[in-house]
């Protein structure tokens, strides 16, 4: 642990630091589940797409999932195998190349399927075509992340499917979870089978989407294996696919930041950092959720207790953009913060490196990997030219 502390303090630039040891542990867990459950578990790029780590991934998994042309190209060109691709809407400009980069191509609606199935097959005669289904059930509480909320734009409900599937449909894809447990999957499967099992004899694969947080310490992996084995017994002809994103990169790294100023207004002290929530940790504002800061305690200012009555030093942490809401309130430290001090946000690899932006011309943190031998490799640094190209 002391070695890791030294590494963190030695990073003078804002840095996403991925730990190879932790990533490999997650890959081993996922690989073991896949073997015991006899399912294919693939990486969803929407949560993690650091392609320089793909050689490590290739030791444990064979494929990835994409939601766009660029992700599909990344799968084929950098991961080395075609993608399992789903997009809410394919277009005339993208369908041919997406099909060429895909092993599986899932359509969001029957309309999209009828428009593009022939072009997809012409571009890639070997591509397997599927439909996204909507079980109309999800336990995701945050509406922004609920793919099955009333009025959703994702998937086809059972009542809209014909008794006989259109010629050429090989599989179903559904996605109902967000960092969910196996117990949620257990309850979801009841709805999936109740609504769609009558079509299962007509298909050869079932993709149960992402959001399965199987590397979380409290996730019931044995239940997941049991559920998948049960599916195989009921539908032995179906190939089962899971495509988590967060599970691969869960608790594998941090975002290292630094205090650049401390300001105070109306009794609220704000430590201004050299990173931004809106640019570098957008889920913290969108979800919203409060990340863990190493060596700090989160507090709730809504309890009514005055800061002066608390034991410790209370700060709001503020980003370095001009967005007024680029801050998160309520951290307690055991010492007064100082300019230049290192602040470390835990678990900041999934859904960060893929969602960062250069709003306000704010630079990206560099991306680095802490290898198992203790060396740090900088995978990517950003410059003014990266910002300028985005404005071309």
PDB file of C-alpha atoms in Angstrom, residues 45 49 51 54 64-85 93-103 105:
ATOM      1  CA  UNK A  45     -17.049  -0.396 -24.949  1.00  0.00           C
ATOM      2  CA  UNK A  49     -12.512   1.267 -24.341  1.00  0.00           C
ATOM      3  CA  UNK A  51      -7.563  -0.130 -26.499  1.00  0.00           C
ATOM      4  CA  UNK A  54      -6.744  -5.047 -25.177  1.00  0.00           C
ATOM      5  CA  UNK A  64     -16.624  -7.059 -27.431  1.00  0.00           C
ATOM      6  CA  UNK A  65     -19.855  -5.157 -27.898  1.00  0.00           C
ATOM      7  CA  UNK A  66     -20.315  -1.925 -29.840  1.00  0.00           C
ATOM      8  CA  UNK A  67     -23.057   0.670 -30.218  1.00  0.00           C
ATOM      9  CA  UNK A  68     -21.693   2.739 -33.091  1.00  0.00           C
ATOM     10  CA  UNK A  69     -19.511   2.589 -36.165  1.00  0.00           C
ATOM     11  CA  UNK A  70     -16.417   3.797 -34.360  1.00  0.00           C
ATOM     12  CA  UNK A  71     -16.831   1.269 -31.560  1.00  0.00           C
ATOM     13  CA  UNK A  72     -17.365  -1.494 -34.115  1.00  0.00           C
ATOM     14  CA  UNK A  73     -14.204  -0.459 -35.946  1.00  0.00           C
ATOM     15  CA  UNK A  74     -12.307  -0.428 -32.646  1.00  0.00           C
ATOM     16  CA  UNK A  75     -13.470  -3.995 -32.004  1.00  0.00           C
ATOM     17  CA  UNK A  76     -12.320  -5.285 -35.348  1.00  0.00           C
ATOM     18  CA  UNK A  77      -9.170  -3.220 -35.815  1.00  0.00           C
ATOM     19  CA  UNK A  78      -7.777  -3.076 -32.277  1.00  0.00           C
ATOM     20  CA  UNK A  79      -9.396  -5.924 -30.331  1.00  0.00           C
ATOM     21  CA  UNK A  80      -8.973  -8.195 -33.317  1.00  0.00           C
ATOM     22  CA  UNK A  81     -12.456  -9.674 -33.594  1.00  0.00           C
ATOM     23  CA  UNK A  82     -15.775  -8.412 -34.957  1.00  0.00           C
ATOM     24  CA  UNK A  83     -18.227  -6.813 -32.552  1.00  0.00           C
ATOM     25  CA  UNK A  84     -21.622  -7.746 -31.206  1.00  0.00           C
ATOM     26  CA  UNK A  85     -23.257  -4.512 -32.328  1.00  0.00           C
ATOM     27  CA  UNK A  93     -23.961   6.141 -44.225  1.00  0.00           C
ATOM     28  CA  UNK A  94     -22.996   3.603 -41.554  1.00  0.00           C
ATOM     29  CA  UNK A  95     -24.816   0.302 -42.032  1.00  0.00           C
ATOM     30  CA  UNK A  96     -22.424  -1.280 -44.565  1.00  0.00           C
ATOM     31  CA  UNK A  97     -19.239  -0.661 -42.638  1.00  0.00           C
ATOM     32  CA  UNK A  98     -20.860  -1.524 -39.304  1.00  0.00           C
ATOM     33  CA  UNK A  99     -21.997  -4.869 -40.748  1.00  0.00           C
ATOM     34  CA  UNK A 100     -18.490  -5.582 -42.043  1.00  0.00           C
ATOM     35  CA  UNK A 101     -17.094  -4.948 -38.541  1.00  0.00           C
ATOM     36  CA  UNK A 102     -19.714  -7.068 -36.748  1.00  0.00           C
ATOM     37  CA  UNK A 103     -20.338 -10.727 -36.036  1.00  0.00           C
ATOM     38  CA  UNK A 105     -26.005  -7.042 -35.535  1.00  0.00           C
TER      39      UNK A 105
END
